[in-house]
Amino acid sequence: MNVQLSYNEILGYVEDKFHVRPTVEVVDDQTLSVSYKISRFVPTINVDVHIDLVSKELIALSYDCSSIVNGLLGGVVGFMQERIPREQIELSTDNKKVLVHLDKVEQLKKVFDVVVPTDITFYSDSIVLNMDLA
């Protein structure tokens, strides 16, 4: 079973919620490059996100970016942790890793009684979450 989200849907949501519209480019089926131009006078921020592991309990991501962007992400982490509990999402700017603890998200527990995520694949126009029946 697959759940497919188009980049246009995702970017539209981000634009509606956060009033920014980043661009995305597929590097390979496990790596996505996300860019955002803050202003004409500031260089483009670019982060390559790689899927390391997908399981029922955890999505592990690594990312690659400049040290300046990594420093900015530290500020974003502080902002996010006020809204998202640390037990659900961990971001380590030291080793450039993100851990999404799916088993700690109450809203997903009933879903994972029926399906188990197995992989995330990046395509030219969409992200696909691959799942097996539990």
PDB file of C-alpha atoms in Angstrom:
ATOM      1  CA  MET A   1       0.000   0.000   0.000  1.00  0.00           C
ATOM      2  CA  ASN A   2       1.294   3.475  -0.808  1.00  0.00           C
ATOM      3  CA  VAL A   3       0.429   6.980   0.338  1.00  0.00           C
ATOM      4  CA  GLN A   4       1.464   9.575  -2.215  1.00  0.00           C
ATOM      5  CA  LEU A   5       1.770  13.315  -1.588  1.00  0.00           C
ATOM      6  CA  SER A   6       2.629  15.653  -4.425  1.00  0.00           C
ATOM      7  CA  TYR A   7       5.238  18.330  -3.805  1.00  0.00           C
ATOM      8  CA  ASN A   8       2.662  20.931  -4.870  1.00  0.00           C
ATOM      9  CA  GLU A   9       0.338  19.777  -2.064  1.00  0.00           C
ATOM     10  CA  ILE A  10       3.127  19.847   0.506  1.00  0.00           C
ATOM     11  CA  LEU A  11       4.507  23.210  -0.619  1.00  0.00           C
ATOM     12  CA  GLY A  12       1.001  24.692  -0.678  1.00  0.00           C
ATOM     13  CA  TYR A  13       0.473  23.563   2.910  1.00  0.00           C
ATOM     14  CA  VAL A  14       3.831  25.027   3.996  1.00  0.00           C
ATOM     15  CA  GLU A  15       3.005  28.290   2.242  1.00  0.00           C
ATOM     16  CA  ASP A  16      -0.438  28.504   3.894  1.00  0.00           C
ATOM     17  CA  LYS A  17       0.869  27.711   7.392  1.00  0.00           C
ATOM     18  CA  PHE A  18       4.256  29.465   7.395  1.00  0.00           C
ATOM     19  CA  HIS A  19       4.019  32.023   4.560  1.00  0.00           C
ATOM     20  CA  VAL A  20       7.139  30.700   2.812  1.00  0.00           C
ATOM     21  CA  ARG A  21       7.454  28.581  -0.310  1.00  0.00           C
ATOM     22  CA  PRO A  22      10.657  26.572  -0.513  1.00  0.00           C
ATOM     23  CA  THR A  23      11.652  24.685  -3.647  1.00  0.00           C
ATOM     24  CA  VAL A  24      12.393  20.974  -3.781  1.00  0.00           C
ATOM     25  CA  GLU A  25      14.516  18.904  -6.111  1.00  0.00           C
ATOM     26  CA  VAL A  26      14.980  15.151  -6.081  1.00  0.00           C
ATOM     27  CA  VAL A  27      18.628  14.125  -5.778  1.00  0.00           C
ATOM     28  CA  ASP A  28      17.868  10.390  -5.767  1.00  0.00           C
ATOM     29  CA  ASP A  29      15.041   8.158  -4.548  1.00  0.00           C
ATOM     30  CA  GLN A  30      16.185   8.561  -0.918  1.00  0.00           C
ATOM     31  CA  THR A  31      17.430  12.179  -0.973  1.00  0.00           C
ATOM     32  CA  LEU A  32      15.547  15.435  -1.422  1.00  0.00           C
ATOM     33  CA  SER A  33      17.122  18.886  -1.737  1.00  0.00           C
ATOM     34  CA  VAL A  34      15.094  21.698  -0.136  1.00  0.00           C
ATOM     35  CA  SER A  35      15.994  25.334  -0.862  1.00  0.00           C
ATOM     36  CA  TYR A  36      14.652  28.651   0.304  1.00  0.00           C
ATOM     37  CA  LYS A  37      15.657  32.180  -0.689  1.00  0.00           C
ATOM     38  CA  ILE A  38      14.955  34.488   2.268  1.00  0.00           C
ATOM     39  CA  SER A  39      15.726  37.706   0.434  1.00  0.00           C
ATOM     40  CA  ARG A  40      17.680  39.109  -2.440  1.00  0.00           C
ATOM     41  CA  PHE A  41      20.581  40.001  -0.127  1.00  0.00           C
ATOM     42  CA  VAL A  42      20.852  36.664   1.700  1.00  0.00           C
ATOM     43  CA  PRO A  43      22.230  33.532   0.009  1.00  0.00           C
ATOM     44  CA  THR A  44      19.823  30.681  -0.668  1.00  0.00           C
ATOM     45  CA  ILE A  45      19.443  28.220   2.193  1.00  0.00           C
ATOM     46  CA  ASN A  46      19.833  24.647   0.986  1.00  0.00           C
ATOM     47  CA  VAL A  47      19.412  21.386   2.907  1.00  0.00           C
ATOM     48  CA  ASP A  48      19.697  17.883   1.446  1.00  0.00           C
ATOM     49  CA  VAL A  49      17.548  15.438   3.422  1.00  0.00           C
ATOM     50  CA  HIS A  50      18.252  11.698   3.205  1.00  0.00           C
ATOM     51  CA  ILE A  51      15.998   8.859   4.423  1.00  0.00           C
ATOM     52  CA  ASP A  52      18.142   6.520   6.541  1.00  0.00           C
ATOM     53  CA  LEU A  53      15.509   4.257   8.104  1.00  0.00           C
ATOM     54  CA  VAL A  54      11.742   3.790   8.127  1.00  0.00           C
ATOM     55  CA  SER A  55       9.987   1.496  10.578  1.00  0.00           C
ATOM     56  CA  LYS A  56       6.798   1.342  12.628  1.00  0.00           C
ATOM     57  CA  GLU A  57       8.605   3.055  15.498  1.00  0.00           C
ATOM     58  CA  LEU A  58      10.967   5.477  13.793  1.00  0.00           C
ATOM     59  CA  ILE A  59      11.864   7.524  10.741  1.00  0.00           C
ATOM     60  CA  ALA A  60      15.573   8.369  10.807  1.00  0.00           C
ATOM     61  CA  LEU A  61      16.804  11.150   8.546  1.00  0.00           C
ATOM     62  CA  SER A  62      20.202  12.684   7.976  1.00  0.00           C
ATOM     63  CA  TYR A  63      20.807  16.021   6.359  1.00  0.00           C
ATOM     64  CA  ASP A  64      23.622  17.901   4.697  1.00  0.00           C
ATOM     65  CA  CYS A  65      23.959  21.679   4.692  1.00  0.00           C
ATOM     66  CA  SER A  66      26.472  24.441   5.299  1.00  0.00           C
ATOM     67  CA  SER A  67      27.603  25.175   8.863  1.00  0.00           C
ATOM     68  CA  ILE A  68      25.756  28.514   8.740  1.00  0.00           C
ATOM     69  CA  VAL A  69      22.488  26.805   7.791  1.00  0.00           C
ATOM     70  CA  ASN A  70      23.108  24.173  10.457  1.00  0.00           C
ATOM     71  CA  GLY A  71      23.407  26.980  13.011  1.00  0.00           C
ATOM     72  CA  LEU A  72      20.092  28.427  11.828  1.00  0.00           C
ATOM     73  CA  LEU A  73      18.496  25.007  12.244  1.00  0.00           C
ATOM     74  CA  GLY A  74      19.520  25.098  15.900  1.00  0.00           C
ATOM     75  CA  GLY A  75      17.254  28.116  16.337  1.00  0.00           C
ATOM     76  CA  VAL A  76      14.449  26.365  14.486  1.00  0.00           C
ATOM     77  CA  VAL A  77      14.836  23.390  16.827  1.00  0.00           C
ATOM     78  CA  GLY A  78      14.239  25.584  19.851  1.00  0.00           C
ATOM     79  CA  PHE A  79      11.155  27.061  18.211  1.00  0.00           C
ATOM     80  CA  MET A  80       9.815  23.631  17.208  1.00  0.00           C
ATOM     81  CA  GLN A  81      10.389  22.041  20.592  1.00  0.00           C
ATOM     82  CA  GLU A  82       7.983  24.512  22.141  1.00  0.00           C
ATOM     83  CA  ARG A  83       5.277  23.065  19.861  1.00  0.00           C
ATOM     84  CA  ILE A  84       6.355  19.468  19.246  1.00  0.00           C
ATOM     85  CA  PRO A  85       7.326  17.296  22.225  1.00  0.00           C
ATOM     86  CA  ARG A  86      10.982  16.221  22.185  1.00  0.00           C
ATOM     87  CA  GLU A  87       9.978  12.575  22.594  1.00  0.00           C
ATOM     88  CA  GLN A  88       8.304  12.770  19.158  1.00  0.00           C
ATOM     89  CA  ILE A  89      11.013  14.552  17.146  1.00  0.00           C
ATOM     90  CA  GLU A  90      14.703  14.821  17.961  1.00  0.00           C
ATOM     91  CA  LEU A  91      17.017  16.980  15.904  1.00  0.00           C
ATOM     92  CA  SER A  92      20.742  16.844  16.522  1.00  0.00           C
ATOM     93  CA  THR A  93      22.670  19.613  14.802  1.00  0.00           C
ATOM     94  CA  ASP A  94      25.925  18.037  16.038  1.00  0.00           C
ATOM     95  CA  ASN A  95      25.604  14.937  13.855  1.00  0.00           C
ATOM     96  CA  LYS A  96      22.954  16.319  11.434  1.00  0.00           C
ATOM     97  CA  LYS A  97      20.315  13.711  12.282  1.00  0.00           C
ATOM     98  CA  VAL A  98      16.550  13.883  12.727  1.00  0.00           C
ATOM     99  CA  LEU A  99      14.640  11.128  14.504  1.00  0.00           C
ATOM    100  CA  VAL A 100      10.855  11.057  14.227  1.00  0.00           C
ATOM    101  CA  HIS A 101       9.521   8.687  16.895  1.00  0.00           C
ATOM    102  CA  LEU A 102       6.317   7.485  15.254  1.00  0.00           C
ATOM    103  CA  ASP A 103       5.488   5.258  18.224  1.00  0.00           C
ATOM    104  CA  LYS A 104       5.265   8.373  20.437  1.00  0.00           C
ATOM    105  CA  VAL A 105       2.636  10.087  18.257  1.00  0.00           C
ATOM    106  CA  GLU A 106      -0.714   9.172  19.793  1.00  0.00           C
ATOM    107  CA  GLN A 107      -2.660   9.985  16.592  1.00  0.00           C
ATOM    108  CA  LEU A 108      -0.717   7.294  14.663  1.00  0.00           C
ATOM    109  CA  LYS A 109      -1.202   4.368  17.043  1.00  0.00           C
ATOM    110  CA  LYS A 110      -4.525   3.216  15.544  1.00  0.00           C
ATOM    111  CA  VAL A 111      -3.179   3.611  12.005  1.00  0.00           C
ATOM    112  CA  PHE A 112      -0.208   1.392  12.820  1.00  0.00           C
ATOM    113  CA  ASP A 113      -2.556  -1.322  14.086  1.00  0.00           C
ATOM    114  CA  VAL A 114      -3.527  -1.719  10.413  1.00  0.00           C
ATOM    115  CA  VAL A 115      -0.419  -0.729   8.406  1.00  0.00           C
ATOM    116  CA  VAL A 116       3.334  -0.614   8.973  1.00  0.00           C
ATOM    117  CA  PRO A 117       5.522   1.953   7.157  1.00  0.00           C
ATOM    118  CA  THR A 118       8.415   0.312   5.313  1.00  0.00           C
ATOM    119  CA  ASP A 119      10.027   3.010   3.174  1.00  0.00           C
ATOM    120  CA  ILE A 120       9.815   6.555   1.866  1.00  0.00           C
ATOM    121  CA  THR A 121      10.684   7.187  -1.769  1.00  0.00           C
ATOM    122  CA  PHE A 122      11.192  10.522  -3.507  1.00  0.00           C
ATOM    123  CA  TYR A 123       9.932  10.773  -7.081  1.00  0.00           C
ATOM    124  CA  SER A 124      10.126  13.707  -9.480  1.00  0.00           C
ATOM    125  CA  ASP A 125       6.647  14.989  -8.543  1.00  0.00           C
ATOM    126  CA  SER A 126       5.820  13.359  -5.202  1.00  0.00           C
ATOM    127  CA  ILE A 127       6.836  11.617  -2.009  1.00  0.00           C
ATOM    128  CA  VAL A 128       5.550   8.083  -1.530  1.00  0.00           C
ATOM    129  CA  LEU A 129       5.227   6.378   1.847  1.00  0.00           C
ATOM    130  CA  ASN A 130       5.310   2.622   1.285  1.00  0.00           C
ATOM    131  CA  MET A 131       3.447   0.482   3.816  1.00  0.00           C
ATOM    132  CA  ASP A 132       2.568  -3.150   4.444  1.00  0.00           C
ATOM    133  CA  LEU A 133      -0.586  -4.434   6.108  1.00  0.00           C
ATOM    134  CA  ALA A 134       0.055  -5.270   9.757  1.00  0.00           C
TER     135      ALA A 134
END
